[in-house]
Amino acid sequence: MSAAGQLAVEALDVAYGEYQVLWGAELEVRPGEIVALLGPNGAGKSTLVNTISGLLRPRAGRISFEGQRIDGSPPHRSAGIGIAHVLERRRLFPFLTVHDNVLLGAHNPRARPHREETLARLEALLPLLKTRRSQLAHTLSGGEQQMVAIARGLMAQPKLLMLDEPFLGLAPRMVEEIAALVRRIREGQGISVLFIEQNVELSLRLADRGVVLESGRTALSGPSAELLRSAEVKRIFLGDFAL
């Protein structure tokens, strides 16, 4: 694992009771980098991200963030040191307004004093937050809800933003808008992004690097351009007939 890594996951084993999901998983995110976490259904992608954010405790292995060991730490500690996690299917409070949902992201002590200036910056980045400010979250489209969920994550002033399937179920136009938003987050604010996605080509065209899980193990890792050409990636996602 490179010493330059902002996030380093090493030899991670994670189990649900007696059922082991991750076996020696490895992952690295460098400062200001976009990394795609790929793999077929059931490969362990969400389990890996949930363990990084503290929702799950590993059975073995090590997770470090900016040189500080965090495996086994509770989720509020991860948020406090600069890791924001936008869960799959957005998880907004449906009967709260857009404004109230977004403000909930600034609950940690590091972000709370800067809440108003962070909100102003996010409203400039995402005009939707201002135009739909008083609208109840459940009345938004799926793509709009995803943008609000990402904004809520950014309210925590993260150094690393983790997104679990941000494109799931969205129309193609909205997929492009969310992808463009991810690029702006990195370019405008220098925030690293780790995201989970099933669509290999979409992911690798957005990310700098990809990490591929197969059956709970890190099967491949490398620059996106290399993985796009990889016969092994085709085998993992399409089966041997693709070769």
XYZ file of N, CA and C in Angstrom:
729
model
N 0.851 -1.198 0.000
C 0.000 0.000 0.000
C 0.884 1.245 0.000
N 0.611 2.177 -0.883
C 1.435 3.384 -1.006
C 1.327 4.271 0.228
N 2.481 4.843 0.607
C 2.485 5.762 1.753
C 1.716 7.031 1.443
N 1.482 7.294 0.134
C 0.785 8.512 -0.262
C -0.730 8.381 -0.123
N -1.216 7.176 0.219
C -2.650 6.949 0.268
C -3.317 7.753 1.372
N -4.445 8.381 1.042
C -5.260 9.058 2.053
C -6.033 8.014 2.855
N -6.622 7.058 2.113
C -7.325 5.932 2.723
C -6.595 4.657 2.316
N -6.321 3.809 3.279
C -5.659 2.530 3.009
C -6.411 1.416 3.719
N -6.873 0.438 2.944
C -7.541 -0.753 3.481
C -6.625 -1.934 3.193
N -6.265 -2.664 4.248
C -5.283 -3.738 4.108
C -5.779 -5.026 4.751
N -5.756 -6.107 3.952
C -6.033 -7.473 4.435
C -7.316 -7.543 5.269
N -8.397 -6.947 4.748
C -9.634 -6.798 5.530
C -10.528 -8.038 5.398
N -10.852 -8.630 6.535
C -11.843 -9.705 6.618
C -13.064 -9.159 7.345
N -14.255 -9.374 6.768
C -15.501 -8.923 7.397
C -16.519 -10.047 7.291
N -17.245 -10.277 8.376
C -18.256 -11.340 8.398
C -19.536 -10.831 9.025
N -20.656 -11.408 8.574
C -21.947 -11.226 9.237
C -22.187 -12.505 10.034
N -21.922 -12.462 11.327
C -21.994 -13.690 12.117
C -20.935 -14.672 11.641
N -21.388 -15.860 11.246
C -20.450 -16.886 10.758
C -20.220 -16.793 9.252
N -20.972 -15.917 8.581
C -20.871 -15.834 7.114
C -19.857 -14.758 6.722
N -18.717 -15.178 6.213
C -17.670 -14.226 5.847
C -17.925 -13.664 4.454
N -17.809 -12.331 4.337
C -18.110 -11.632 3.079
C -16.839 -11.115 2.411
N -15.916 -10.583 3.190
C -14.652 -10.066 2.645
C -13.492 -10.907 3.147
N -12.563 -11.164 2.223
C -11.405 -12.012 2.510
C -10.144 -11.268 2.079
N -9.448 -10.659 3.023
C -8.183 -9.996 2.709
C -8.310 -8.859 1.707
N -9.425 -8.141 1.748
C -9.676 -7.071 0.766
C -8.673 -5.926 0.924
N -8.277 -5.347 -0.207
C -7.308 -4.242 -0.239
C -7.884 -3.106 -1.086
N -7.625 -1.870 -0.652
C -8.107 -0.703 -1.401
C -7.300 0.512 -0.974
N -7.060 1.406 -1.925
C -6.378 2.661 -1.606
C -7.052 3.811 -2.347
N -7.194 4.934 -1.658
C -7.624 6.182 -2.300
C -6.580 7.233 -1.960
N -6.066 7.895 -2.976
C -5.061 8.949 -2.772
C -5.755 10.305 -2.698
N -5.115 11.305 -2.130
C -5.748 12.624 -1.992
C -6.202 13.185 -3.346
N -7.447 13.669 -3.400
C -7.973 14.292 -4.609
C -8.267 13.340 -5.747
N -8.398 12.063 -5.455
C -8.582 11.039 -6.486
C -10.036 10.565 -6.514
N -10.503 10.166 -7.704
C -11.797 9.501 -7.844
C -11.519 8.021 -8.101
N -12.052 7.164 -7.233
C -11.831 5.722 -7.350
C -13.184 5.019 -7.439
N -13.313 4.122 -8.424
C -14.525 3.320 -8.586
C -14.315 1.957 -7.944
N -15.254 1.541 -7.107
C -15.242 0.212 -6.508
C -16.256 -0.640 -7.272
N -15.750 -1.619 -8.001
C -16.554 -2.398 -8.938
C -16.643 -3.848 -8.497
N -17.628 -4.538 -9.041
C -17.760 -5.966 -8.782
C -19.185 -6.405 -9.036
N -19.380 -7.686 -9.342
C -20.738 -8.206 -9.544
C -21.554 -8.107 -8.263
N -22.862 -8.322 -8.382
C -23.724 -8.372 -7.196
C -23.185 -9.404 -6.212
N -23.164 -9.039 -4.927
C -22.707 -9.976 -3.911
C -21.207 -10.052 -3.742
N -20.466 -9.186 -4.429
C -18.997 -9.230 -4.346
C -18.470 -8.666 -3.034
N -19.291 -7.869 -2.321
C -18.863 -7.309 -1.044
C -18.570 -5.823 -1.076
N -19.020 -5.132 -2.120
C -18.692 -3.704 -2.273
C -19.283 -2.863 -1.148
N -20.579 -3.000 -0.900
C -21.217 -2.206 0.161
C -20.664 -2.590 1.532
N -20.374 -3.865 1.719
C -19.783 -4.310 2.989
C -18.452 -3.605 3.228
N -17.641 -3.485 2.187
C -16.339 -2.816 2.317
C -16.521 -1.343 2.699
N -17.391 -0.638 2.003
C -17.598 0.785 2.280
C -18.236 0.974 3.664
N -19.181 0.100 4.022
C -19.811 0.193 5.347
C -18.795 -0.045 6.466
N -17.795 -0.869 6.201
C -16.759 -1.122 7.213
C -15.820 0.076 7.323
N -15.522 0.717 6.192
C -14.685 1.927 6.230
C -15.354 3.005 7.076
N -16.674 3.170 6.914
C -17.371 4.251 7.631
C -17.731 3.879 9.060
N -17.465 2.633 9.474
C -17.694 2.242 10.854
C -19.036 1.600 11.135
N -19.844 1.367 10.091
C -21.138 0.713 10.289
C -20.962 -0.774 10.600
N -19.837 -1.341 10.157
C -19.503 -2.738 10.445
C -18.102 -2.797 11.048
N -17.865 -3.800 11.880
C -16.543 -4.008 12.472
C -15.857 -5.161 11.738
N -14.603 -4.997 11.358
C -13.905 -6.076 10.659
C -13.499 -7.196 11.610
N -13.359 -8.375 11.054
C -12.859 -9.524 11.817
C -11.334 -9.473 11.891
N -10.719 -8.958 10.824
C -9.258 -8.838 10.783
C -8.902 -7.771 9.758
N -7.649 -7.309 9.804
C -7.174 -6.328 8.837
C -7.081 -4.930 9.423
N -6.817 -3.981 8.554
C -6.500 -2.627 9.006
C -7.098 -1.605 8.033
N -7.668 -0.528 8.578
C -8.122 0.614 7.781
C -7.470 1.862 8.368
N -6.783 2.623 7.520
C -6.131 3.859 7.966
C -6.620 5.027 7.123
N -6.817 6.165 7.774
C -7.204 7.384 7.075
C -6.235 8.486 7.489
N -5.525 9.029 6.509
C -4.493 10.038 6.754
C -3.525 9.585 7.861
N -3.147 8.317 7.776
C -2.163 7.761 8.703
C -2.713 7.333 10.052
N -4.003 7.546 10.267
C -4.624 7.235 11.561
C -5.480 5.980 11.421
N -5.270 5.021 12.296
C -6.021 3.773 12.202
C -7.467 3.971 12.657
N -8.430 3.511 11.818
C -9.844 3.761 12.126
C -10.695 2.498 12.131
N -10.126 1.322 11.821
C -10.974 0.124 11.788
C -11.562 -0.137 13.172
N -12.850 -0.423 13.190
C -13.548 -0.653 14.444
C -14.060 0.605 15.117
N -13.736 1.779 14.573
C -14.223 3.036 15.158
C -15.699 3.236 14.820
N -16.460 3.928 15.682
C -17.876 4.175 15.392
C -18.047 5.181 14.250
N -19.213 5.166 13.589
C -19.434 6.051 12.438
C -19.233 7.530 12.738
N -19.602 7.992 13.937
C -19.462 9.426 14.227
C -17.992 9.849 14.242
N -17.089 8.919 14.592
C -15.674 9.263 14.566
C -15.182 9.418 13.125
N -15.635 8.519 12.233
C -15.262 8.636 10.816
C -15.726 9.970 10.251
N -16.965 10.359 10.577
C -17.489 11.646 10.111
C -16.659 12.796 10.672
N -16.255 12.670 11.923
C -15.508 13.734 12.575
C -14.116 13.964 12.018
N -13.515 12.919 11.429
C -12.167 13.083 10.870
C -12.186 13.349 9.365
N -13.410 13.398 8.762
C -13.472 13.826 7.368
C -13.921 12.792 6.361
N -14.637 11.759 6.797
C -15.190 10.763 5.867
C -16.710 10.898 5.865
N -17.292 11.159 4.695
C -18.754 11.222 4.557
C -19.211 10.048 3.701
N -20.313 9.435 4.097
C -20.816 8.229 3.435
C -22.267 8.464 3.015
N -22.508 8.481 1.709
C -23.868 8.594 1.173
C -24.336 7.181 0.856
N -25.293 6.701 1.638
C -25.727 5.313 1.544
C -26.514 5.045 0.262
N -26.588 3.779 -0.086
C -27.391 3.356 -1.243
C -28.850 3.753 -1.046
N -29.497 4.089 -2.123
C -30.918 4.506 -2.136
C -31.179 5.761 -1.311
N -30.161 6.563 -1.131
C -30.235 7.961 -0.708
C -30.611 8.184 0.743
N -31.617 7.480 1.290
C -31.958 7.542 2.715
C -32.260 8.948 3.221
N -32.944 9.750 2.408
C -33.394 11.059 2.886
C -34.579 10.874 3.832
N -34.832 11.896 4.648
C -36.051 11.914 5.463
C -37.175 12.444 4.576
N -38.116 11.587 4.173
C -39.054 11.955 3.105
C -39.946 13.139 3.414
N -40.296 13.345 4.699
C -41.239 14.418 5.039
C -40.547 15.627 5.659
N -39.226 15.690 5.508
C -38.491 16.914 5.804
C -38.211 17.635 4.486
N -38.026 18.942 4.566
C -37.726 19.719 3.364
C -36.307 19.435 2.884
N -36.039 19.852 1.651
C -34.687 19.766 1.085
C -33.703 20.466 2.023
N -34.065 21.671 2.466
C -33.187 22.465 3.327
C -32.862 21.717 4.628
N -33.870 21.149 5.263
C -33.647 20.462 6.535
C -32.827 19.190 6.347
N -33.076 18.457 5.267
C -32.290 17.258 4.987
C -30.812 17.604 4.810
N -30.546 18.676 4.075
C -29.158 19.064 3.816
C -28.464 19.486 5.102
N -29.152 20.288 5.928
C -28.536 20.781 7.171
C -28.157 19.651 8.126
N -28.877 18.535 8.051
C -28.569 17.408 8.933
C -27.156 16.866 8.715
N -26.588 17.153 7.544
C -25.234 16.681 7.265
C -24.159 17.371 8.083
N -24.478 18.511 8.664
C -23.470 19.297 9.396
C -23.540 19.056 10.891
N -23.884 17.817 11.294
C -24.078 17.554 12.725
C -22.764 17.374 13.475
N -21.668 17.026 12.767
C -20.434 16.750 13.515
C -19.765 18.059 13.962
N -19.060 18.040 15.090
C -18.502 19.263 15.684
C -17.547 20.014 14.758
N -16.882 19.289 13.838
C -15.945 19.940 12.927
C -16.681 20.792 11.896
N -17.878 20.331 11.469
C -18.613 21.008 10.400
C -19.611 22.045 10.910
N -20.132 21.842 12.111
C -21.247 22.669 12.597
C -20.949 24.169 12.613
N -19.758 24.605 13.046
C -19.497 26.055 13.080
C -19.479 26.716 11.702
N -19.302 25.910 10.640
C -19.189 26.459 9.280
C -20.443 26.181 8.448
N -21.539 25.866 9.129
C -22.734 25.389 8.447
C -23.246 26.368 7.394
N -23.362 27.641 7.729
C -23.960 28.605 6.807
C -23.075 28.843 5.580
N -21.763 28.959 5.785
C -20.885 29.194 4.637
C -20.808 27.955 3.744
N -20.843 26.766 4.362
C -20.843 25.535 3.562
C -22.120 25.449 2.744
N -23.246 25.766 3.361
C -24.529 25.732 2.649
C -24.523 26.713 1.481
N -24.007 27.914 1.695
C -23.960 28.915 0.612
C -23.113 28.399 -0.552
N -22.001 27.757 -0.235
C -21.134 27.214 -1.289
C -21.836 26.083 -2.052
N -22.576 25.246 -1.321
C -23.282 24.145 -1.966
C -24.452 24.632 -2.813
N -25.112 25.702 -2.374
C -26.211 26.252 -3.180
C -25.690 26.842 -4.480
N -24.454 27.342 -4.465
C -23.843 27.822 -5.711
C -23.474 26.643 -6.620
N -23.017 25.547 -6.003
C -22.643 24.345 -6.759
C -23.870 23.630 -7.301
N -24.954 23.629 -6.510
C -26.178 22.897 -6.841
C -27.385 23.821 -6.653
N -27.760 24.602 -7.667
C -28.884 25.545 -7.539
C -30.187 24.892 -7.080
N -30.331 23.603 -7.331
C -31.503 22.853 -6.875
C -31.755 23.053 -5.380
N -30.695 23.164 -4.604
C -30.836 23.289 -3.151
C -31.556 24.573 -2.772
N -31.422 25.604 -3.601
C -32.089 26.877 -3.327
C -33.485 26.906 -3.950
N -33.600 26.430 -5.205
C -34.899 26.503 -5.892
C -35.925 25.546 -5.278
N -35.456 24.440 -4.687
C -36.374 23.464 -4.061
C -36.246 23.467 -2.538
N -35.730 24.514 -2.010
C -35.395 24.620 -0.573
C -36.523 24.153 0.351
N -37.770 24.557 0.060
C -38.899 24.264 0.957
C -39.702 23.043 0.528
N -39.239 22.354 -0.513
C -39.974 21.198 -1.028
C -39.679 19.964 -0.181
N -40.696 19.144 0.067
C -40.490 17.905 0.822
C -39.689 16.922 -0.024
N -38.770 16.211 0.619
C -37.823 15.357 -0.112
C -38.519 14.280 -0.938
N -39.628 13.730 -0.436
C -40.266 12.619 -1.155
C -40.927 13.068 -2.460
N -41.092 14.356 -2.661
C -41.712 14.847 -3.892
C -40.682 15.081 -5.006
N -39.409 14.901 -4.722
C -38.363 15.075 -5.734
C -38.223 13.817 -6.585
N -37.666 13.975 -7.778
C -37.340 12.813 -8.604
C -36.168 12.062 -7.970
N -35.924 10.848 -8.447
C -34.817 10.058 -7.910
C -33.477 10.756 -8.056
N -33.246 11.362 -9.216
C -31.985 12.067 -9.437
C -31.834 13.288 -8.553
N -32.938 14.006 -8.357
C -32.896 15.179 -7.472
C -32.632 14.750 -6.027
N -33.253 13.647 -5.624
C -32.995 13.134 -4.279
C -31.525 12.743 -4.113
N -30.945 12.170 -5.162
C -29.526 11.796 -5.077
C -28.647 13.028 -4.903
N -28.977 14.105 -5.600
C -28.207 15.339 -5.462
C -28.321 15.905 -4.043
N -29.512 15.830 -3.477
C -29.704 16.308 -2.097
C -28.904 15.432 -1.130
N -28.906 14.120 -1.359
C -28.148 13.211 -0.494
C -26.652 13.507 -0.572
N -26.152 13.788 -1.769
C -24.736 14.133 -1.926
C -24.441 15.459 -1.223
N -25.346 16.428 -1.376
C -25.165 17.722 -0.696
C -25.145 17.537 0.816
N -26.007 16.679 1.329
C -26.013 16.401 2.770
C -24.655 15.830 3.204
N -24.084 14.940 2.387
C -22.763 14.418 2.685
C -21.696 15.493 2.676
N -21.799 16.420 1.733
C -20.808 17.497 1.621
C -20.914 18.513 2.752
N -22.093 18.614 3.368
C -22.248 19.531 4.508
C -21.319 19.155 5.671
N -20.898 17.895 5.708
C -19.997 17.448 6.780
C -18.557 17.899 6.551
N -18.322 18.635 5.463
C -16.982 19.103 5.107
C -15.978 17.946 5.021
N -16.311 16.928 4.222
C -15.434 15.761 4.168
C -14.163 16.013 3.362
N -13.175 15.186 3.647
C -11.982 15.093 2.802
C -12.145 13.931 1.827
N -12.966 12.952 2.224
C -13.294 11.795 1.381
C -14.802 11.617 1.392
N -15.396 11.554 0.188
C -16.834 11.328 0.035
C -17.026 9.929 -0.563
N -17.783 9.089 0.134
C -18.062 7.735 -0.349
C -19.522 7.651 -0.773
N -19.752 7.185 -1.993
C -21.088 7.121 -2.585
C -21.410 5.674 -2.943
N -22.496 5.144 -2.392
C -22.899 3.766 -2.678
C -23.963 3.774 -3.777
N -23.568 3.354 -4.967
C -24.443 3.276 -6.153
C -25.205 4.577 -6.416
N -24.484 5.672 -6.651
C -25.158 6.961 -6.858
C -25.987 7.048 -8.137
N -25.758 6.123 -9.088
C -26.468 6.188 -10.373
C -27.625 5.194 -10.457
N -27.873 4.471 -9.381
C -28.850 3.384 -9.403
C -30.252 3.891 -9.750
N -30.827 3.329 -10.812
C -32.202 3.620 -11.187
C -32.446 4.979 -11.803
N -31.380 5.712 -12.179
C -31.556 7.063 -12.711
C -31.617 7.068 -14.233
N -32.352 8.037 -14.775
C -32.404 8.223 -16.227
C -31.031 8.646 -16.740
N -30.709 8.319 -18.010
C -29.377 8.630 -18.550
C -28.963 10.091 -18.393
N -29.890 11.024 -18.580
C -29.534 12.445 -18.449
C -29.107 12.767 -17.018
N -29.819 12.186 -16.055
C -29.487 12.446 -14.656
C -28.176 11.757 -14.264
N -27.899 10.602 -14.858
C -26.612 9.935 -14.625
C -25.471 10.868 -15.035
N -25.624 11.518 -16.193
C -24.585 12.452 -16.658
C -24.442 13.640 -15.701
N -25.558 14.124 -15.188
C -25.514 15.267 -14.259
C -24.811 14.899 -12.946
N -25.104 13.702 -12.432
C -24.460 13.260 -11.192
C -22.963 13.042 -11.425
N -22.616 12.456 -12.576
C -21.194 12.254 -12.902
C -20.463 13.592 -12.994
N -21.106 14.576 -13.627
C -20.500 15.910 -13.724
C -20.348 16.537 -12.339
N -21.326 16.296 -11.453
C -21.252 16.813 -10.084
C -20.060 16.193 -9.340
N -19.849 14.896 -9.527
C -18.714 14.226 -8.873
C -17.396 14.854 -9.338
N -17.295 15.138 -10.624
C -16.069 15.782 -11.133
C -15.881 17.168 -10.519
N -16.975 17.941 -10.406
C -16.883 19.284 -9.838
C -16.490 19.238 -8.367
N -16.977 18.240 -7.657
C -16.630 18.093 -6.235
C -15.124 17.910 -6.094
N -14.560 17.075 -6.945
C -13.115 16.843 -6.889
C -12.328 18.061 -7.352
N -12.745 18.630 -8.478
C -11.976 19.727 -9.075
C -12.124 21.017 -8.276
N -13.335 21.316 -7.815
C -13.562 22.591 -7.147
C -13.184 22.590 -5.679
N -13.284 21.423 -5.028
C -13.072 21.380 -3.580
C -11.953 20.445 -3.156
N -11.364 19.729 -4.116
C -10.244 18.847 -3.795
C -10.621 17.642 -2.960
N -11.910 17.292 -2.958
C -12.384 16.165 -2.150
C -12.161 14.866 -2.928
N -11.619 13.866 -2.263
C -11.486 12.538 -2.862
C -12.867 11.887 -2.893
N -13.096 11.035 -3.899
C -14.388 10.355 -4.028
C -14.147 8.864 -4.254
N -14.808 8.045 -3.461
C -14.847 6.593 -3.658
C -16.300 6.233 -3.905
N -16.586 5.623 -5.058
C -17.987 5.299 -5.345
C -18.138 3.866 -5.840
N -19.303 3.293 -5.520
C -19.670 1.941 -5.951
C -20.580 2.057 -7.170
N -20.347 1.210 -8.160
C -21.214 1.233 -9.336
C -21.126 -0.109 -10.051
N -22.233 -0.527 -10.674
C -22.267 -1.785 -11.440
C -21.807 -1.584 -12.880
N -22.058 -0.393 -13.429
C -21.741 -0.129 -14.839
C -20.241 0.140 -14.987
N -19.536 -0.838 -15.543
C -18.074 -0.770 -15.593
C -17.603 0.391 -16.461
N -18.162 0.523 -17.655
C -17.683 1.555 -18.570
C -17.954 2.954 -18.024
N -19.162 3.191 -17.526
C -19.501 4.481 -16.918
C -18.526 4.804 -15.786
N -18.295 3.827 -14.912
C -17.447 4.041 -13.734
C -16.025 4.396 -14.116
N -15.464 3.622 -15.023
C -14.053 3.799 -15.356
C -13.816 5.034 -16.218
N -14.838 5.543 -16.874
C -14.679 6.812 -17.605
C -14.751 8.003 -16.650
N -15.354 7.801 -15.500
C -15.441 8.861 -14.492
C -14.245 8.833 -13.535
N -13.796 7.636 -13.198
C -12.775 7.475 -12.152
C -11.361 7.568 -12.709
N -10.430 7.913 -11.807
C -9.006 7.846 -12.130
C -8.521 6.407 -12.084
N -8.997 5.680 -11.073
C -8.595 4.292 -10.891
C -9.803 3.456 -10.513
N -9.679 2.148 -10.722
C -10.730 1.217 -10.329
C -10.173 0.113 -9.459
N -11.035 -0.385 -8.568
C -10.729 -1.558 -7.747
C -11.876 -2.536 -7.966
N -11.545 -3.771 -8.344
C -12.562 -4.768 -8.669
C -12.579 -5.851 -7.599
N -13.748 -6.042 -6.981
C -13.941 -7.142 -6.030
C -14.599 -8.313 -6.749
N -14.149 -9.504 -6.397
C -14.790 -10.723 -6.894
C -14.866 -11.703 -5.737
N -16.075 -12.113 -5.383
C -16.290 -13.064 -4.287
C -15.577 -12.637 -3.006
N -15.659 -11.337 -2.698
C -15.128 -10.830 -1.446
C -13.636 -10.583 -1.408
N -12.971 -10.748 -2.543
C -11.524 -10.521 -2.603
C -11.210 -9.452 -3.642
N -10.132 -8.701 -3.422
C -9.707 -7.717 -4.413
C -9.049 -8.463 -5.570
N -9.745 -8.488 -6.704
C -9.253 -9.241 -7.856
C -8.316 -8.409 -8.715
N -8.618 -7.115 -8.860
C -7.852 -6.229 -9.733
C -7.860 -4.823 -9.178
N -6.822 -4.070 -9.482
C -6.753 -2.666 -9.098
C -5.795 -1.980 -10.050
N -6.183 -0.804 -10.553
C -5.273 -0.106 -11.448
C -5.914 1.096 -12.098
N -5.154 1.812 -12.939
C -5.701 2.967 -13.654
C -6.901 2.573 -14.513
N -7.857 3.480 -14.616
C -9.092 3.189 -15.344
C -8.841 2.761 -16.781
N -7.918 3.426 -17.465
C -7.657 3.101 -18.874
C -7.200 1.655 -19.019
N -6.399 1.174 -18.076
C -5.937 -0.214 -18.130
C -7.087 -1.187 -17.892
N -7.919 -0.882 -16.909
C -9.021 -1.789 -16.588
C -10.060 -1.832 -17.706
N -10.248 -0.720 -18.404
C -11.195 -0.713 -19.527
C -10.768 -1.682 -20.621
N -9.468 -1.917 -20.742
C -8.945 -2.821 -21.784
C -8.734 -4.245 -21.275
N -9.006 -4.473 -19.984
C -8.631 -5.732 -19.348
C -9.572 -6.883 -19.703
N -8.987 -7.966 -20.188
C -9.773 -9.181 -20.454
C -10.295 -9.775 -19.152
N -9.554 -9.589 -18.056
C -9.968 -10.120 -16.764
C -11.225 -9.414 -16.259
N -11.325 -8.109 -16.498
C -12.542 -7.376 -16.129
C -13.728 -7.921 -16.916
N -13.541 -8.151 -18.209
C -14.631 -8.716 -19.032
C -15.053 -10.078 -18.504
N -14.075 -10.903 -18.099
C -14.408 -12.228 -17.580
C -15.232 -12.124 -16.289
N -14.831 -11.235 -15.376
C -15.500 -11.104 -14.087
C -16.949 -10.665 -14.269
N -17.177 -9.744 -15.203
C -18.517 -9.170 -15.343
C -19.375 -9.878 -16.377
N -18.752 -10.489 -17.379
C -19.523 -11.067 -18.480
C -19.370 -12.573 -18.609
N -18.406 -13.143 -17.885
C -18.197 -14.593 -17.971
C -17.179 -14.950 -19.053
N -16.782 -16.205 -19.074
C -15.717 -16.651 -19.985
C -16.090 -16.485 -21.464
N -17.395 -16.501 -21.780
C -17.797 -16.394 -23.187
C -17.442 -15.016 -23.778
N -17.137 -14.031 -22.904
C -16.831 -12.685 -23.397
C -15.429 -12.603 -23.973
N -14.582 -13.600 -23.703
C -13.177 -13.528 -24.135
C -13.001 -14.015 -25.558
